mmCIF file of C-alpha atoms in Angstrom:
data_model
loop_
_atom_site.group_PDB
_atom_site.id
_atom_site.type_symbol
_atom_site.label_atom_id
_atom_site.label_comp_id
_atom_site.label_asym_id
_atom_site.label_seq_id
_atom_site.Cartn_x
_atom_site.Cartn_y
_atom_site.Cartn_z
ATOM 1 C CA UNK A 13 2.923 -1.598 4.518
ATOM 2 C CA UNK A 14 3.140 -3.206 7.668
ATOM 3 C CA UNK A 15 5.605 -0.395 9.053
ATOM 4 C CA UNK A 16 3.845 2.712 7.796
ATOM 5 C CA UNK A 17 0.030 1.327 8.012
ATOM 6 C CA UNK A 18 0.496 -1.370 11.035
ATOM 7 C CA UNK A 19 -1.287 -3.678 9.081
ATOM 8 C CA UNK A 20 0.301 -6.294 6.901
ATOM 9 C CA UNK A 21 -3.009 -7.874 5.312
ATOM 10 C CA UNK A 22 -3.045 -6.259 1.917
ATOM 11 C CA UNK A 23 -6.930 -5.923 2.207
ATOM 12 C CA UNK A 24 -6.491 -4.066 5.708
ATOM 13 C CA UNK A 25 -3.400 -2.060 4.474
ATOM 14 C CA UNK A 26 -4.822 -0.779 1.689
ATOM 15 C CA UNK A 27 -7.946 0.306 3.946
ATOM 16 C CA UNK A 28 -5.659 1.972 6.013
ATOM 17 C CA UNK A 29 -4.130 3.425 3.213
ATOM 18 C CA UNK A 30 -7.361 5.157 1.874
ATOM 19 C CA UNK A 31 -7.160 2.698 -1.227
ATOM 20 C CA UNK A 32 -10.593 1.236 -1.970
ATOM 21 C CA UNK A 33 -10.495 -2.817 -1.504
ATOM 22 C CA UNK A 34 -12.776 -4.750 -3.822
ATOM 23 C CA UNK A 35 -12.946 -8.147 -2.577
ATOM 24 C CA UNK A 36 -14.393 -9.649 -5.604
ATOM 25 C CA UNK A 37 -11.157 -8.941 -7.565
ATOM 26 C CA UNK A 38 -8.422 -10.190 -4.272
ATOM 27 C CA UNK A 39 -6.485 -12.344 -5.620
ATOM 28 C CA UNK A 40 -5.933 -11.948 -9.030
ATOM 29 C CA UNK A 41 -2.243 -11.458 -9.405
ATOM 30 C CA UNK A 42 -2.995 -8.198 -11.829
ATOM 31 C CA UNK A 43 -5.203 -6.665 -9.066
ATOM 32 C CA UNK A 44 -3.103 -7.516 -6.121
ATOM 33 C CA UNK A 45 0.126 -6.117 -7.703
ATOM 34 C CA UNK A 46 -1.650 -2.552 -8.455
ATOM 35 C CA UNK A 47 -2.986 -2.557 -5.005
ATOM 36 C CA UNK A 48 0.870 -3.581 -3.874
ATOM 37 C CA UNK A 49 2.322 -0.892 -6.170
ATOM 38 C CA UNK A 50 -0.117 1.230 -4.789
ATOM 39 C CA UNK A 51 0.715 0.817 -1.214
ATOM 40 C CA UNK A 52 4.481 1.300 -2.122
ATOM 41 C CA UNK A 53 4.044 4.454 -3.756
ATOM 42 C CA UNK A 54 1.839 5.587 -0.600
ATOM 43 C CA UNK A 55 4.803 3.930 1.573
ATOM 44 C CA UNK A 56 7.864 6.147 -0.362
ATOM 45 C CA UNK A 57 6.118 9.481 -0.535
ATOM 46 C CA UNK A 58 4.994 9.204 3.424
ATOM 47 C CA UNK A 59 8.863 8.666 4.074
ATOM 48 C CA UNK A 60 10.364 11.040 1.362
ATOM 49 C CA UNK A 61 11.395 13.727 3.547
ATOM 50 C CA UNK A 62 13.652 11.199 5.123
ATOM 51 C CA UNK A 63 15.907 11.093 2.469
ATOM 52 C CA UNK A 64 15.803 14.824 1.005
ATOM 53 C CA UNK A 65 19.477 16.207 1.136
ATOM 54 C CA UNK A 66 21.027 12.996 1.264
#
């Protein structure tokens, strides 16, 4: 996230992302890892056309 957002906070990446943040539920491993699979997703269709025709 850091690359494709500049931000490596997950809070402030996922702001930058356009994912909505609720700070009451940071930190809970199932939360965090949908935000994180989230941001990936967001990460690997912003650099898909990259990789087409390889």
């Amino acid at each position: 996230a850091g690359l494709a957002y500049g931000q490596t906070v997950l809070a402030r990446a996922a702001e930058a992302a356009g994912i909505e943040w609720d700070a009451s539920q940071a930190h809970s491993a199932a939360y965090d890892a949908e935000i994180t699979a989230r941001l990936f997703c967001g990460v690997v269709n912003r650099c898909r056309g990259l990789y087409r025709g390889r």
